[in-house]
PDB file of C-alpha atoms and ligand atoms in Angstrom:
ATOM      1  CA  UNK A   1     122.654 142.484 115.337  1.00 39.00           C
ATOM      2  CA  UNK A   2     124.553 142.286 111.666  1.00 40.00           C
ATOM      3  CA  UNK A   3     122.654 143.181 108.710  1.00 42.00           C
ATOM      4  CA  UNK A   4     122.116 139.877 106.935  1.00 41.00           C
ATOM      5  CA  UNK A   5     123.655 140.719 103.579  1.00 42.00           C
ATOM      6  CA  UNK A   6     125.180 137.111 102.798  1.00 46.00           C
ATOM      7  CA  UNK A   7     127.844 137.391 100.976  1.00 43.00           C
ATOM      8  CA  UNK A   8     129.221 135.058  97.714  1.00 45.00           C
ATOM      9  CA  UNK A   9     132.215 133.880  96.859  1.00 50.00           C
ATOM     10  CA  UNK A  10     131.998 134.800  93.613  1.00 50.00           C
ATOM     11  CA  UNK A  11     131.974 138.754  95.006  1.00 69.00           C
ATOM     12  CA  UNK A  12     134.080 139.908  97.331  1.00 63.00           C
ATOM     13  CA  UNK A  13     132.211 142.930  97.519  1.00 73.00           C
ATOM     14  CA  UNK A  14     129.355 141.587  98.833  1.00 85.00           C
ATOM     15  CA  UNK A  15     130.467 141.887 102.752  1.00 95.00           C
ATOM     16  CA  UNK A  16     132.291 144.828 102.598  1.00 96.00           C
ATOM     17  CA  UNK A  17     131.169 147.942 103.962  1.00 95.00           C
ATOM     18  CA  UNK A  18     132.241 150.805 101.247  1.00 96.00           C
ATOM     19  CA  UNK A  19     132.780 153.541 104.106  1.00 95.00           C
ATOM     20  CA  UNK A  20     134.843 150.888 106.223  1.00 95.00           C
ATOM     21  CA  UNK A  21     137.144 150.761 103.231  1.00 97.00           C
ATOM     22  CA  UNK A  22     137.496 154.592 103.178  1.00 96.00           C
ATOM     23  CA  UNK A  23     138.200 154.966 106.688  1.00 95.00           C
ATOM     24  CA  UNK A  24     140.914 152.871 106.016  1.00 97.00           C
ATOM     25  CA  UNK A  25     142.508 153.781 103.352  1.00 97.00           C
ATOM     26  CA  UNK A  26     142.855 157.329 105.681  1.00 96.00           C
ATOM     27  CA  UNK A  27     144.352 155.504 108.714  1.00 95.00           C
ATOM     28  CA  UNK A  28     147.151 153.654 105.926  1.00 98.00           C
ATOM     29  CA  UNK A  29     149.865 156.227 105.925  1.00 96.00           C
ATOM     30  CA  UNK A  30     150.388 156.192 109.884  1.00 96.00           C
ATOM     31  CA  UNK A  31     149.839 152.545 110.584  1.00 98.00           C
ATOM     32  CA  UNK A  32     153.350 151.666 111.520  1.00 98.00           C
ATOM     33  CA  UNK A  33     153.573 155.230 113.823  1.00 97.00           C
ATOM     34  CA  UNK A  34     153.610 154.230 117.281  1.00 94.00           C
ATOM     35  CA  UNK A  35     152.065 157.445 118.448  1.00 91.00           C
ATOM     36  CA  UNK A  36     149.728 157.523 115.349  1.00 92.00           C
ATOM     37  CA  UNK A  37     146.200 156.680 115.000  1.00 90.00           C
ATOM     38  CA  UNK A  38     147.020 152.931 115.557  1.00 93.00           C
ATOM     39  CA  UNK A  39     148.788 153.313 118.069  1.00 93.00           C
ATOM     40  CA  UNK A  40     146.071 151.298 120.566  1.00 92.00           C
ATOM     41  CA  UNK A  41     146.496 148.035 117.872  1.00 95.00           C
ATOM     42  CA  UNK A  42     150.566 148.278 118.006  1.00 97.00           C
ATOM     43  CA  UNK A  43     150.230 148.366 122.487  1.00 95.00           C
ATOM     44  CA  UNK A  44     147.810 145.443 122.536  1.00 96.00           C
ATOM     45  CA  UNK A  45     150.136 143.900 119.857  1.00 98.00           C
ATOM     46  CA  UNK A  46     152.656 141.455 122.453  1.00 97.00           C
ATOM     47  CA  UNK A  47     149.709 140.643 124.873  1.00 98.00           C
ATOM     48  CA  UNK A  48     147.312 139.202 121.773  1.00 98.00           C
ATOM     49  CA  UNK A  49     150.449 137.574 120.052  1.00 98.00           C
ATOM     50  CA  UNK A  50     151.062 135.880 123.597  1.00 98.00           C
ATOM     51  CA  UNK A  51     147.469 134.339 124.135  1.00 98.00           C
ATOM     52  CA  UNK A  52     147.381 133.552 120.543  1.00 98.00           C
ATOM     53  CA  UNK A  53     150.810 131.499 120.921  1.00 98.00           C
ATOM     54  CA  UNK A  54     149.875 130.541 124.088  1.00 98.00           C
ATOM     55  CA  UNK A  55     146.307 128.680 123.137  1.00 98.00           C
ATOM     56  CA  UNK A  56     146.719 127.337 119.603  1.00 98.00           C
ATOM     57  CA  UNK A  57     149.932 125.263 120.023  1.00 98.00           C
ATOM     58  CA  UNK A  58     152.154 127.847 119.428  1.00 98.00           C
ATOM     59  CA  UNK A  59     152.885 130.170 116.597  1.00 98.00           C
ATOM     60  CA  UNK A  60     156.215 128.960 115.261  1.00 98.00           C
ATOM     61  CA  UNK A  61     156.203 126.332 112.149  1.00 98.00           C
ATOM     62  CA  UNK A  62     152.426 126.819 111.715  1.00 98.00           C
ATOM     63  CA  UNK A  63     150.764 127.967 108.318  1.00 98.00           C
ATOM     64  CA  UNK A  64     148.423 130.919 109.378  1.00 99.00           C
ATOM     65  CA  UNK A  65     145.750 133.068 107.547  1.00 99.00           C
ATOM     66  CA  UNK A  66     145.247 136.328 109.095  1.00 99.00           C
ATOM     67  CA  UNK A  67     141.904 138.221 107.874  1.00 98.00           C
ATOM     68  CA  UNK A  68     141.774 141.839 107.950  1.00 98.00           C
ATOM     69  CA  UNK A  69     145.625 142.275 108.220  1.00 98.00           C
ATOM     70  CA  UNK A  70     145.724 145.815 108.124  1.00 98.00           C
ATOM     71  CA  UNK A  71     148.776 147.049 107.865  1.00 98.00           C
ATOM     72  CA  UNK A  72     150.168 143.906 108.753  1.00 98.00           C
ATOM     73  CA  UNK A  73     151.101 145.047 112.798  1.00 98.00           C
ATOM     74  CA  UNK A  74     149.767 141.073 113.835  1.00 98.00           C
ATOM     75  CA  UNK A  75     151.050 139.657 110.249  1.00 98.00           C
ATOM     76  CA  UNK A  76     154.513 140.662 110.384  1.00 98.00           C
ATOM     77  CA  UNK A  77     154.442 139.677 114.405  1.00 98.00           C
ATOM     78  CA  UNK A  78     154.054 136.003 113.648  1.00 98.00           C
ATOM     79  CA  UNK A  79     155.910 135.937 110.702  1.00 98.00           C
ATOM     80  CA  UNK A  80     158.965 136.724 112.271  1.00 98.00           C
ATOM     81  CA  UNK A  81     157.569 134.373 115.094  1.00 98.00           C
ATOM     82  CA  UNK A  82     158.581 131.472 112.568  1.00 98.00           C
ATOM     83  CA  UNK A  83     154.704 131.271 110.979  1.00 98.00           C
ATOM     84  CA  UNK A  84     153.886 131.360 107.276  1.00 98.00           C
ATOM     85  CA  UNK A  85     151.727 133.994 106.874  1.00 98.00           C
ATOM     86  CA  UNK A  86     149.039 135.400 104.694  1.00 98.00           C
ATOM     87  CA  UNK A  87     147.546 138.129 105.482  1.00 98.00           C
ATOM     88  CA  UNK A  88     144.229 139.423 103.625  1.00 98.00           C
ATOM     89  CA  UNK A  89     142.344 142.233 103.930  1.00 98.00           C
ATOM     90  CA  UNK A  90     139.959 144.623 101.409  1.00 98.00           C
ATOM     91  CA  UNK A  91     141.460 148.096 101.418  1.00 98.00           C
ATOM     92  CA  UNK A  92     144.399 147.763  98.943  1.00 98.00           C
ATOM     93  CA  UNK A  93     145.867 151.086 101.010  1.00 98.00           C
ATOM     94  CA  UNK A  94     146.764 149.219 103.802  1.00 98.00           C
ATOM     95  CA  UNK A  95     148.244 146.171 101.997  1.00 98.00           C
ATOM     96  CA  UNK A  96     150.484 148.268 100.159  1.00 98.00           C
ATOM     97  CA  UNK A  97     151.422 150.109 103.514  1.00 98.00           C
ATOM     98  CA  UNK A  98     152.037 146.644 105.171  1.00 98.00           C
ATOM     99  CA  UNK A  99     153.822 145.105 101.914  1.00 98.00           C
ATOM    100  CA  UNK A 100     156.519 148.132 102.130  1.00 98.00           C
ATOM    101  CA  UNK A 101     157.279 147.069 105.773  1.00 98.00           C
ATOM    102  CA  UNK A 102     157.110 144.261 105.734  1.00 98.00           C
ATOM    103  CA  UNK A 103     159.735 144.655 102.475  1.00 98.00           C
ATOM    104  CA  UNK A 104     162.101 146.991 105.126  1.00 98.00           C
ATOM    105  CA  UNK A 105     161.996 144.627 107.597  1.00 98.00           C
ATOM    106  CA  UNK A 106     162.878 141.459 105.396  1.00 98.00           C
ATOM    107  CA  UNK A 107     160.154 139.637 106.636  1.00 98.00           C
ATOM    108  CA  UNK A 108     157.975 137.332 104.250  1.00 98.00           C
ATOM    109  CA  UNK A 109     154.473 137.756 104.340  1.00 98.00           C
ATOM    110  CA  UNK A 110     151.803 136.972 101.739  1.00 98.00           C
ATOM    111  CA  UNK A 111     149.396 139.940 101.772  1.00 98.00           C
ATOM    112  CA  UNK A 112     146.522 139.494  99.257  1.00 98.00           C
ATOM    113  CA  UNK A 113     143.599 142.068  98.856  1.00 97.00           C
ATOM    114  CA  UNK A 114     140.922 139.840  99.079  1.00 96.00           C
ATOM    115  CA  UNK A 115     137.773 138.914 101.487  1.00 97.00           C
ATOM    116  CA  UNK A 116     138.016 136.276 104.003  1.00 98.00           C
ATOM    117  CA  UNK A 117     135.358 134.271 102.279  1.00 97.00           C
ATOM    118  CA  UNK A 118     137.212 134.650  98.755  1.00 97.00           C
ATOM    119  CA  UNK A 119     140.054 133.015 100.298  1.00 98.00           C
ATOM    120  CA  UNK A 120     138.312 130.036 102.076  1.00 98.00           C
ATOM    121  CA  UNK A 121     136.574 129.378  98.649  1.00 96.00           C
ATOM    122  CA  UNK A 122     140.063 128.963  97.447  1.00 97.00           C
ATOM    123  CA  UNK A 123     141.794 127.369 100.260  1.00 98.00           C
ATOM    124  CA  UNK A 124     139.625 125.196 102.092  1.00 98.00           C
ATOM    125  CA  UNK A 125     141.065 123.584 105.407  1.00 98.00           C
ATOM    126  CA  UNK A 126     144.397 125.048 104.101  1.00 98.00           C
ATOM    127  CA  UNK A 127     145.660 126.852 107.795  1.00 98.00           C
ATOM    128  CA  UNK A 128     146.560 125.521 110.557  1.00 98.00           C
ATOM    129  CA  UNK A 129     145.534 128.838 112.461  1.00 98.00           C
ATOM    130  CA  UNK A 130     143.395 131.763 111.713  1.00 99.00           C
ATOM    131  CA  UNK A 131     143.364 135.086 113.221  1.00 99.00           C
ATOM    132  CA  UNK A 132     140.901 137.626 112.876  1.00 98.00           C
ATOM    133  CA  UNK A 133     141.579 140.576 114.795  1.00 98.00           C
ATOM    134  CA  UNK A 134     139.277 143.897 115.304  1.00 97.00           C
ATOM    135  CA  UNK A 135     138.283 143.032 112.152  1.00 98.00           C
ATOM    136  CA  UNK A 136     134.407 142.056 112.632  1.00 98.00           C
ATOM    137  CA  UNK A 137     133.184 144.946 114.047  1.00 96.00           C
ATOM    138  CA  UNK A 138     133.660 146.907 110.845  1.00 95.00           C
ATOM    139  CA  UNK A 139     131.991 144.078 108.007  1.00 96.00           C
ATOM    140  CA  UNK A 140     127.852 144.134 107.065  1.00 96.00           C
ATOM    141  CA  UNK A 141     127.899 140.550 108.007  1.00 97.00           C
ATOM    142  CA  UNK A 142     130.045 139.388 110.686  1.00 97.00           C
ATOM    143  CA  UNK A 143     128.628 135.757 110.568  1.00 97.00           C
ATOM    144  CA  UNK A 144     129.248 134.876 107.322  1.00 97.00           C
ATOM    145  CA  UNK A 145     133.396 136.135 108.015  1.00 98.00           C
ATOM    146  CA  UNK A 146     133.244 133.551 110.804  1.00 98.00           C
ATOM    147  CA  UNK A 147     132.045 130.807 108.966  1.00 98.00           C
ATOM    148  CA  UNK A 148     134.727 131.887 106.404  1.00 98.00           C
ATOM    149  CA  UNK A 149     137.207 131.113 108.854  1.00 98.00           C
ATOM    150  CA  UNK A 150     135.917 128.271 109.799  1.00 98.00           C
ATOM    151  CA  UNK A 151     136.000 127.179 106.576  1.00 98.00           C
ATOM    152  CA  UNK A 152     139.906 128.022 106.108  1.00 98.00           C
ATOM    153  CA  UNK A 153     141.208 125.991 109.293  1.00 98.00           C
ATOM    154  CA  UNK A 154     142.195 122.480 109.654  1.00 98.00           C
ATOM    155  CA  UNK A 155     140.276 120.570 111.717  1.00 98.00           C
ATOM    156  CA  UNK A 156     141.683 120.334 115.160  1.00 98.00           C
ATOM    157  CA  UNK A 157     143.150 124.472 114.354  1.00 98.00           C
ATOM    158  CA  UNK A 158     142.463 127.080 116.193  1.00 98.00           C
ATOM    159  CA  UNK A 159     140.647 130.044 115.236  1.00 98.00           C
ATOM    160  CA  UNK A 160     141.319 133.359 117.312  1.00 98.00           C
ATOM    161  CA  UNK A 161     138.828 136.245 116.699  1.00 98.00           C
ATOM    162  CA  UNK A 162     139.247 139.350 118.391  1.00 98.00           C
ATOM    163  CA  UNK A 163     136.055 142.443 118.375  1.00 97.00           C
ATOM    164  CA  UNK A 164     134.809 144.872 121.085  1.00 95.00           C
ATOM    165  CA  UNK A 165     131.511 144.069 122.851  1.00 95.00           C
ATOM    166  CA  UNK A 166     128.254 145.834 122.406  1.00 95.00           C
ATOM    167  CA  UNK A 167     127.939 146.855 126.527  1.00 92.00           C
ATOM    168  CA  UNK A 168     127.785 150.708 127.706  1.00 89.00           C
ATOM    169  CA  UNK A 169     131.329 150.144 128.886  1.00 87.00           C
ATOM    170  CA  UNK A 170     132.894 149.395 125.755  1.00 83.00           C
ATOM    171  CA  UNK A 171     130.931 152.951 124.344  1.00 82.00           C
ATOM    172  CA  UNK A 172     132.217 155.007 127.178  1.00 82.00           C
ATOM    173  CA  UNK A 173     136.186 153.806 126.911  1.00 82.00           C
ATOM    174  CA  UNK A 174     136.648 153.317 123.004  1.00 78.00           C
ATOM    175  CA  UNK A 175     134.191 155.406 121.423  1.00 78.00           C
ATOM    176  CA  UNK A 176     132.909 158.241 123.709  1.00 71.00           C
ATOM    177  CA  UNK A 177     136.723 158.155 125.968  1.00 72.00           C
ATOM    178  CA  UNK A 178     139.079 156.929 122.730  1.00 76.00           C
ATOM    179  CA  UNK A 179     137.655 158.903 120.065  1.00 73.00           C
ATOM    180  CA  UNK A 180     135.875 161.776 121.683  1.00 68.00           C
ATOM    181  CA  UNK A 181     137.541 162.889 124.621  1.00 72.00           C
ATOM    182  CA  UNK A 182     140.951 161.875 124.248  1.00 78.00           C
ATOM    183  CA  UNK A 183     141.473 161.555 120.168  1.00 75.00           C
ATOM    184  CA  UNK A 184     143.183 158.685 120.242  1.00 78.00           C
ATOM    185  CA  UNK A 185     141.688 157.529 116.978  1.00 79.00           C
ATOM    186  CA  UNK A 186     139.603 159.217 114.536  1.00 81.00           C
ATOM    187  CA  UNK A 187     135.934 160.040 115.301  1.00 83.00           C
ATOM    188  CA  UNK A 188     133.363 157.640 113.331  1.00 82.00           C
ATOM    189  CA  UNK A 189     136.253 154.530 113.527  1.00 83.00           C
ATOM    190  CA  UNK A 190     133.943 152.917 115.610  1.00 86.00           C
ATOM    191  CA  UNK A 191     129.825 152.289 115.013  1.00 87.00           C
ATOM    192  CA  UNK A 192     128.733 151.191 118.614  1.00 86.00           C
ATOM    193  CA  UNK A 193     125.995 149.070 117.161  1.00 88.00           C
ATOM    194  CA  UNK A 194     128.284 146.900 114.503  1.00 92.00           C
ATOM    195  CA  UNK A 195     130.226 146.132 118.199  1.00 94.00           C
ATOM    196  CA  UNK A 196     129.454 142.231 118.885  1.00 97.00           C
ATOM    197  CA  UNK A 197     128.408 140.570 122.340  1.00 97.00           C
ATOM    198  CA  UNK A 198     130.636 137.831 123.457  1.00 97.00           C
ATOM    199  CA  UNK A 199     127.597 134.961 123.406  1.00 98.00           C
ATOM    200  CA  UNK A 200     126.507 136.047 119.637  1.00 98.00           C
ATOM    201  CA  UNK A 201     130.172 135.414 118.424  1.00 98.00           C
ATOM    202  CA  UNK A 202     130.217 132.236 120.196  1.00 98.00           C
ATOM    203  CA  UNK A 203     126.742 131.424 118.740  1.00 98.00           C
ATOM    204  CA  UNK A 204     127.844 132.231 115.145  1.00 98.00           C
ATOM    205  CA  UNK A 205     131.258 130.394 116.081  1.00 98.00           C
ATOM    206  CA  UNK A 206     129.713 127.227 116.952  1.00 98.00           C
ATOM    207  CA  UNK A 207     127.038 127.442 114.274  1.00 97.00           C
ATOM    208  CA  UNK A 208     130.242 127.139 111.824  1.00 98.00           C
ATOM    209  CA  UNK A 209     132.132 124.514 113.968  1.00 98.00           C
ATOM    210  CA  UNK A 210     134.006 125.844 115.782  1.00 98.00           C
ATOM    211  CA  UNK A 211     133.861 125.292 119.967  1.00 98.00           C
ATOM    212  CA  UNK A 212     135.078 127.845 122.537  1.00 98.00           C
ATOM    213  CA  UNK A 213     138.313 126.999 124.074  1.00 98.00           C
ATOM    214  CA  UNK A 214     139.552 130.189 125.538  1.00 98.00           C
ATOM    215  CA  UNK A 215     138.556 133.806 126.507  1.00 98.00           C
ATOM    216  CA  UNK A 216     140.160 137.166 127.572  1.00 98.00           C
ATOM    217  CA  UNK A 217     139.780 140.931 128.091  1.00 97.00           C
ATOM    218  CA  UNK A 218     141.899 143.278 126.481  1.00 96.00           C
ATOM    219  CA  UNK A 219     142.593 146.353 128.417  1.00 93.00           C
ATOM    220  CA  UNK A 220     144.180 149.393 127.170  1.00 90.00           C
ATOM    221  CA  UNK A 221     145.763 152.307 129.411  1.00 88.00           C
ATOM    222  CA  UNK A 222     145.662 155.848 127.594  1.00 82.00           C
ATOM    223  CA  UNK A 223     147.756 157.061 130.432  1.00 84.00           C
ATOM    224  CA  UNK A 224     150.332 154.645 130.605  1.00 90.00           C
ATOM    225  CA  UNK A 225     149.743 153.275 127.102  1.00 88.00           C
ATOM    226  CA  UNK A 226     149.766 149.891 128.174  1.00 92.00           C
ATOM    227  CA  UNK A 227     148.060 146.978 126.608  1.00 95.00           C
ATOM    228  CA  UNK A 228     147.245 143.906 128.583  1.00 97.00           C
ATOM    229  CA  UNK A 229     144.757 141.106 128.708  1.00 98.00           C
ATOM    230  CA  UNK A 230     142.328 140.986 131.653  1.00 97.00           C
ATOM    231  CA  UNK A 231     139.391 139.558 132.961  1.00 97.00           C
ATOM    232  CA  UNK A 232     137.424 142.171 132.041  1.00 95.00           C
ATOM    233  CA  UNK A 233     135.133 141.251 128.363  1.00 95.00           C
ATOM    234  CA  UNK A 234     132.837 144.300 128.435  1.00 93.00           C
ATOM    235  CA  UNK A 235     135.077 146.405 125.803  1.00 93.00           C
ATOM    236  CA  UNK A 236     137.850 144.195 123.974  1.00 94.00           C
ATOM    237  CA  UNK A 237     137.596 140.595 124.469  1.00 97.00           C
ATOM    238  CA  UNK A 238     139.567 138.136 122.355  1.00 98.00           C
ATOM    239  CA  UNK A 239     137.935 134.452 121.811  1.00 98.00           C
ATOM    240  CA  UNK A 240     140.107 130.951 121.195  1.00 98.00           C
ATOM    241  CA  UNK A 241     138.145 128.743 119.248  1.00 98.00           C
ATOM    242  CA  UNK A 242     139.200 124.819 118.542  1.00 98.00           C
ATOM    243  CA  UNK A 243     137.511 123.555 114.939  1.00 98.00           C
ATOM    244  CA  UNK A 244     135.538 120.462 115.791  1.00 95.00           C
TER     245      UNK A 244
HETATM  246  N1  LIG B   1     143.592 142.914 112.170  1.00 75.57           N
HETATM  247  C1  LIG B   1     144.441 144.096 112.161  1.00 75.57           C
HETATM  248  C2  LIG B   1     143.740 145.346 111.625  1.00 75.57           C
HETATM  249  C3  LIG B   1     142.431 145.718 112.270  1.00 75.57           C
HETATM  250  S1  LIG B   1     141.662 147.148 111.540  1.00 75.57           S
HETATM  251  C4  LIG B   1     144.956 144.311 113.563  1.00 75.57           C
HETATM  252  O1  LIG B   1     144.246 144.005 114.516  1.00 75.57           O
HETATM  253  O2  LIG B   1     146.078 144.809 113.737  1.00 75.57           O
HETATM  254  C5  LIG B   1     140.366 146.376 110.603  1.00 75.57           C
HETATM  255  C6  LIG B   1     140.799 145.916 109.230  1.00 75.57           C
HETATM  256  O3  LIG B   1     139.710 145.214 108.634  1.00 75.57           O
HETATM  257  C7  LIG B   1     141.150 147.055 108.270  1.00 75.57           C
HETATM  258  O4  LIG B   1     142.416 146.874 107.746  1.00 75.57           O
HETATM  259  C8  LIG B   1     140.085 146.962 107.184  1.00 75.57           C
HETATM  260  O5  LIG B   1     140.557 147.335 105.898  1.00 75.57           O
HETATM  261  C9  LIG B   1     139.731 145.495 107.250  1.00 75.57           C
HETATM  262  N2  LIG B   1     138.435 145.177 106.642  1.00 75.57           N
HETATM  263  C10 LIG B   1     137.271 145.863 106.704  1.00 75.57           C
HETATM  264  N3  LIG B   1     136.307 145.227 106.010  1.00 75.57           N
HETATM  265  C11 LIG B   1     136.899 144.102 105.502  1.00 75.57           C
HETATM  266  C12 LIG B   1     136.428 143.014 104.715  1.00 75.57           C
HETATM  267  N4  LIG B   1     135.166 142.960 104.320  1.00 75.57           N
HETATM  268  N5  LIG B   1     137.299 142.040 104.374  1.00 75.57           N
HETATM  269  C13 LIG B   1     138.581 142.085 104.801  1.00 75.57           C
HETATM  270  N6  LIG B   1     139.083 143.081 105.563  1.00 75.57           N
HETATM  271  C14 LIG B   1     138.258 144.079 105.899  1.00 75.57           C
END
């Protein structure tokens, strides 16, 4: 379960793990490299973009808030799907990683180094759509990010939140198989008891407002290096939420 540190607008700090922000900063220079250490987040790009287009009314036109950008792989994927984006996140080493692509690839994207709750604060009900991708596993206080959210979208938006799930499966494939046995990302990337259970998000979710549309595995092959979505929620799952 998260470690109730609730956090305040007034600091940003205050929900942000200090040795998250390192790790980080060390995956920045290889974000965009396709065989690199993000290489698993740049496969399960097209099948997240899909269910995220598919469920919240389409991607196109809509005025989006993506929290925990990273390097901007889901940012600069609806961007040039016609959304206005702004992408936030809390390591500035990433931001400037995704502001220089996004720069080469002439897309527009508002990336801001700021906490999700910073920006609600400042744009209430401003987004049609928020996304918040393998982002919650890695914050003190998961919770208070969701209500953040929450807080950002329109009512009637969607909210899409994406995590891996605290079951034995999900520690065998992405920590223990991904990081141990086949290196596929950095050792320590993941903490196995930060993952979240599918009916805790959905708790915290609905404590904020926000009701459970849609939900999805996401599988990803080492061998084939395939990302898809499947029925399968005991590693990564990705939620659609409705605000009410
Ligand atoms: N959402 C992106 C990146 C996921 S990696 C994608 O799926 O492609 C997780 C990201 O969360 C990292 O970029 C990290 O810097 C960011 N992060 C960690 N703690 C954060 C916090 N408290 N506020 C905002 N972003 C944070």
């Amino acid at each position: 379960m998260s470690v109730a540190v609730k956090n305040s607008n007034a600091d940003p700090q205050a929900n942000t793990d200090p040795q998250e922000i390192q790790k980080f900063t060390e995956l920045a220079a290889d974000w965009w490299d396709l065989n690199g250490n993000s290489g698993p987040l740049h496969r399960i790009n097209p099948p997240r973009l899909k269910f995220i287009d598919e469920h919240s009314g389409g991607i196109s036109g809509k005025k989006i808030a993506d929290i925990g950008c990273g390097g901007g792989i889901l940012s600069e994927a609806m961007a040039k799907a016609g959304a206005t984006v702004t992408g936030v996140d809390m390591t500035d080493a990433v931001l400037q990683v995704a502001r220089k692509h996004a720069n080469d690839e002439g897309v527009a994207v508002d990336y801001k180094l700021c906490s999700a709750e910073q920006l609600a604060a400042e744009q209430t009900a401003a987004f049609d759509t928020v996304t918040c991708l393998e982002m919650l596993e890695h914050v003190p206080d998961p919770a208070a990010v969701i209500a953040a959210c929450a807080q950002l979208v329109k009512t009637g938006g969607s909210v899409v939140f994406s995590t891996i799930n605290r079951h034995p499966k999900a520690y065998a494939t992405v920590v223990f198989g991904a990081e141990y046995v086949l290196g596929l990302i950095p050792k320590g990337t993941h903490d196995y008891a930060k993952f979240i259970k599918p009916a805790e998000l959905e708790h915290w979710a609905r404590h904020s407002g926000l009701a459970l549309k849609n939900m999805s595995g996401i599988n990803y092959n080492p061998l084939t290096k395939m990302g898809r979505l499947c029925r399968n929620t005991d590693a990564n799952y990705i939620m659609h939420f409705v605000k009410t």
